[in-house]
Tab-separated table of C-alpha atoms in Angstrom:
chain	number	residue	atom	x	y	z
J	1	MET	CA	-2.701	-21.940	1.368
J	2	ILE	CA	-3.076	-19.027	3.774
J	3	LYS	CA	-1.715	-15.871	2.216
J	4	HIS	CA	-2.696	-13.135	4.690
J	5	PHE	CA	-2.173	-13.215	8.479
J	6	PHE	CA	-4.045	-10.695	10.612
J	7	PHE	CA	-2.936	-10.166	14.209
J	8	ASP	CA	-4.026	-8.012	17.095
J	9	LEU	CA	-1.043	-6.389	18.905
J	10	ASP	CA	-1.473	-6.170	22.692
J	11	ASP	CA	-1.604	-9.568	24.491
J	12	THR	CA	-1.362	-11.264	21.083
J	13	LEU	CA	1.855	-10.401	19.256
J	14	THR	CA	3.251	-8.616	22.272
J	15	PRO	CA	2.504	-8.203	26.016
J	16	SER	CA	0.316	-5.127	26.555
J	17	ARG	CA	2.116	-1.925	25.520
J	18	SER	CA	5.445	-3.826	25.672
J	19	PRO	CA	8.029	-4.875	23.109
J	20	MET	CA	7.772	-8.155	21.262
J	21	LYS	CA	9.619	-10.967	23.043
J	22	PRO	CA	13.097	-11.355	21.482
J	23	GLU	CA	12.493	-14.997	20.642
J	24	HIS	CA	9.387	-14.090	18.628
J	25	ILE	CA	11.074	-11.497	16.452
J	26	PRO	CA	12.805	-13.949	13.982
J	27	VAL	CA	9.559	-15.940	13.616
J	28	PHE	CA	7.676	-12.679	12.848
J	29	VAL	CA	10.316	-11.455	10.415
J	30	GLU	CA	10.302	-14.805	8.529
J	31	LEU	CA	6.490	-14.849	8.302
J	32	CYS	CA	6.591	-11.266	6.890
J	33	LYS	CA	8.980	-12.440	4.166
J	34	LYS	CA	6.655	-15.251	3.062
J	35	ARG	CA	3.165	-13.914	3.538
J	36	ASP	CA	1.194	-10.695	4.000
J	37	VAL	CA	1.178	-9.876	7.700
J	38	ILE	CA	-1.261	-7.282	8.968
J	39	VAL	CA	-1.118	-5.871	12.467
J	40	VAL	CA	-4.435	-4.402	13.638
J	41	SER	CA	-4.459	-2.342	16.812
J	42	GLY	CA	-6.039	0.565	18.554
J	43	ALA	CA	-2.556	1.906	19.128
J	44	LYS	CA	-0.910	4.696	17.185
J	45	GLU	CA	1.616	3.878	14.438
J	46	SER	CA	4.520	5.007	16.691
J	47	GLN	CA	3.357	2.695	19.511
J	48	ILE	CA	3.120	-0.306	17.112
J	49	ARG	CA	6.659	0.403	15.854
J	50	ALA	CA	7.937	0.616	19.392
J	51	GLN	CA	6.433	-2.691	20.296
J	52	ILE	CA	7.546	-4.489	17.135
J	53	PRO	CA	11.236	-3.447	16.980
J	54	THR	CA	12.080	-4.867	13.531
J	55	GLU	CA	12.531	-3.736	9.969
J	56	ALA	CA	10.084	-6.500	8.854
J	57	ARG	CA	7.654	-5.227	6.244
J	58	PHE	CA	4.042	-5.639	7.321
J	59	TYR	CA	0.725	-3.853	6.877
J	60	MET	CA	-0.242	-1.696	9.821
J	61	GLU	CA	-3.824	-0.900	10.704
J	62	SER	CA	-3.385	1.528	13.682
J	63	GLN	CA	-6.186	3.251	15.484
J	64	ASN	CA	-8.470	0.297	14.785
J	65	GLY	CA	-7.522	0.479	11.161
J	66	ASN	CA	-8.504	4.104	10.673
J	67	HIS	CA	-4.904	4.895	9.839
J	68	THR	CA	-3.693	2.164	7.471
J	69	ILE	CA	-0.256	1.749	5.900
J	70	ASP	CA	0.688	-0.914	3.432
J	71	ASN	CA	3.832	-3.078	3.703
J	72	GLU	CA	5.764	-0.666	1.450
J	73	GLY	CA	5.081	2.259	3.859
J	74	THR	CA	2.367	3.986	1.763
J	75	VAL	CA	-0.536	5.474	3.760
J	76	LEU	CA	-3.735	3.962	2.319
J	77	TRP	CA	-6.051	6.123	4.383
J	78	SER	CA	-5.973	8.234	7.584
J	79	GLU	CA	-9.071	9.607	9.257
J	80	HIS	CA	-9.498	12.071	12.085
J	81	PHE	CA	-12.110	13.327	14.430
J	82	SER	CA	-13.657	16.727	13.925
J	83	PRO	CA	-13.070	19.402	16.590
J	84	GLU	CA	-16.633	18.982	17.759
J	85	GLN	CA	-16.236	15.197	18.151
J	86	GLU	CA	-12.944	15.603	20.044
J	87	ARG	CA	-14.473	18.138	22.454
J	88	ALA	CA	-17.433	15.824	23.213
J	89	ILE	CA	-15.138	12.883	23.780
J	90	THR	CA	-12.942	14.899	26.099
J	91	ALA	CA	-15.908	16.161	28.113
J	92	PHE	CA	-17.296	12.647	28.509
J	93	ALA	CA	-13.887	11.209	29.549
J	94	GLN	CA	-13.357	14.032	32.049
J	95	SER	CA	-16.769	13.467	33.607
J	96	LEU	CA	-15.952	9.748	34.032
J	97	ARG	CA	-12.626	10.680	35.624
J	98	SER	CA	-14.326	12.994	38.092
J	99	GLU	CA	-16.961	10.421	38.955
J	100	SER	CA	-14.572	7.490	39.452
J	101	ASN	CA	-11.985	9.520	41.421
J	102	LEU	CA	-9.562	6.596	41.316
J	103	PRO	CA	-5.984	7.211	42.484
J	104	VAL	CA	-3.549	7.540	39.532
J	105	LYS	CA	0.122	8.089	39.185
J	106	ASP	CA	-0.121	10.663	36.419
J	107	GLU	CA	-3.294	12.647	35.505
J	108	ASN	CA	-1.693	13.368	32.095
J	109	ASP	CA	-1.584	9.629	31.299
J	110	LEU	CA	-5.288	9.119	31.198
J	111	ILE	CA	-6.382	10.382	27.788
J	112	GLU	CA	-4.465	9.688	24.568
J	113	TYR	CA	-5.391	11.511	21.345
J	114	ARG	CA	-4.371	9.347	18.456
J	115	GLY	CA	-6.031	11.120	15.525
J	116	SER	CA	-8.863	8.838	14.660
J	117	GLN	CA	-9.085	7.240	18.067
J	118	VAL	CA	-9.146	8.598	21.615
J	119	SER	CA	-8.354	6.219	24.438
J	120	PHE	CA	-9.334	6.931	28.039
J	121	SER	CA	-7.684	4.853	30.723
J	122	PHE	CA	-9.296	4.834	34.207
J	123	ILE	CA	-5.914	4.242	35.915
J	124	GLY	CA	-3.331	5.283	33.317
J	125	HIS	CA	-1.997	3.947	30.055
J	126	HIS	CA	1.504	3.385	31.500
J	127	GLU	CA	0.447	1.915	34.828
J	128	GLU	CA	2.110	-1.374	35.880
J	129	LEU	CA	0.987	-4.260	33.701
J	130	ALA	CA	0.021	-6.408	36.765
J	131	LYS	CA	-2.204	-3.642	38.074
J	132	LYS	CA	-3.765	-3.063	34.685
J	133	ARG	CA	-4.617	-6.766	34.326
J	134	VAL	CA	-6.554	-7.013	37.555
J	135	PHE	CA	-8.340	-3.643	37.210
J	136	ASP	CA	-11.280	-4.865	35.126
J	137	PRO	CA	-10.352	-8.216	33.615
J	138	ASP	CA	-13.813	-9.019	32.182
J	139	ALA	CA	-14.596	-5.400	31.230
J	140	SER	CA	-17.671	-5.498	33.390
J	141	LEU	CA	-16.836	-2.217	35.178
J	142	ARG	CA	-16.309	-0.352	31.927
J	143	THR	CA	-19.351	-1.884	30.322
J	144	SER	CA	-21.464	-0.878	33.356
J	145	LYS	CA	-20.129	2.688	33.123
J	146	LEU	CA	-21.275	2.910	29.517
J	147	LYS	CA	-24.744	1.592	30.460
J	148	GLU	CA	-24.997	4.133	33.343
J	149	HIS	CA	-24.150	6.878	30.857
J	150	ALA	CA	-26.374	5.615	28.031
J	151	ALA	CA	-27.559	9.170	27.238
J	152	ASP	CA	-23.994	10.404	26.875
J	153	VAL	CA	-23.113	7.390	24.685
J	154	ASP	CA	-26.183	8.184	22.462
J	155	ARG	CA	-25.133	11.821	22.185
J	156	LEU	CA	-21.691	10.677	20.985
J	157	ARG	CA	-23.254	8.334	18.446
J	158	ASN	CA	-25.383	11.180	17.102
J	159	ILE	CA	-22.250	13.085	16.240
J	160	GLY	CA	-20.578	10.009	14.699
J	161	VAL	CA	-18.555	8.632	17.591
J	162	GLU	CA	-18.609	5.126	18.995
J	163	VAL	CA	-17.227	4.091	22.420
J	164	VAL	CA	-16.360	0.612	23.588
J	165	ALA	CA	-14.327	-1.057	26.354
J	166	GLY	CA	-10.829	-1.619	25.003
J	167	GLY	CA	-7.497	-3.024	26.194
J	168	THR	CA	-7.267	-3.652	29.935
J	169	THR	CA	-8.285	-0.343	31.472
J	170	CYS	CA	-9.638	1.808	28.675
J	171	LEU	CA	-12.655	3.146	26.857
J	172	ASP	CA	-11.825	3.584	23.203
J	173	PHE	CA	-13.570	6.192	21.041
J	174	TYR	CA	-13.575	5.962	17.252
J	175	LEU	CA	-15.597	7.001	14.276
J	176	LEU	CA	-18.993	5.375	14.316
J	177	GLY	CA	-18.850	1.956	12.601
J	178	HIS	CA	-15.156	2.255	11.809
J	179	HIS	CA	-14.001	-0.612	14.136
J	180	LYS	CA	-11.358	-3.193	13.475
J	181	GLY	CA	-13.675	-5.504	11.517
J	182	PHE	CA	-14.818	-2.700	9.216
J	183	ASN	CA	-11.254	-1.695	8.443
J	184	VAL	CA	-9.962	-5.270	8.011
J	185	ARG	CA	-12.690	-5.709	5.363
J	186	ARG	CA	-11.803	-2.373	3.840
J	187	LEU	CA	-8.165	-3.404	3.522
J	188	ILE	CA	-9.134	-6.770	1.974
J	189	ASP	CA	-11.295	-5.059	-0.534
J	190	SER	CA	-8.776	-2.320	-1.370
J	191	GLN	CA	-6.009	-4.887	-1.987
J	192	GLY	CA	-8.274	-7.219	-4.020
J	193	TRP	CA	-7.588	-10.156	-1.689
J	194	ARG	CA	-9.983	-13.079	-1.590
């Protein structure tokens, strides 16, 4: 019998950066009562709570699991970038922004600092969902940008930062090796699950 259910958030449990559909809430709540439910996302805790508007008790692995809370509300761990890492990420994101020169609604909506993750959106985190979905559906544009800037990506790795294409329009920066898979395994081990 399956005891533990792991879900991604955006475009899995909910539409991207949107609330869970009302008809899905009772199903989610019922599953949380019967099994361990774990939501793993690059989003911050506050964003996950906004998208899953329920008092259901579930494990939350926000920021790719680098901020993890159990189903009782206890923080199991919370990691953060150093000031040096954050400065290097910001400089890289700003150089990509200057280079791409894409029209955006709000310049202040491009970089989100989440503590143990920074997310840079080429067109804006709160842009219309339809526009976000057609921006780079196969992540080829973002992947090519990372290849073009291989030296910058290597410099980030040398100070303990990894960068990957994430979501629909973003590059996500997190602590080197501390991706979702790493933190899912970390949670399983910390809870003694098989």
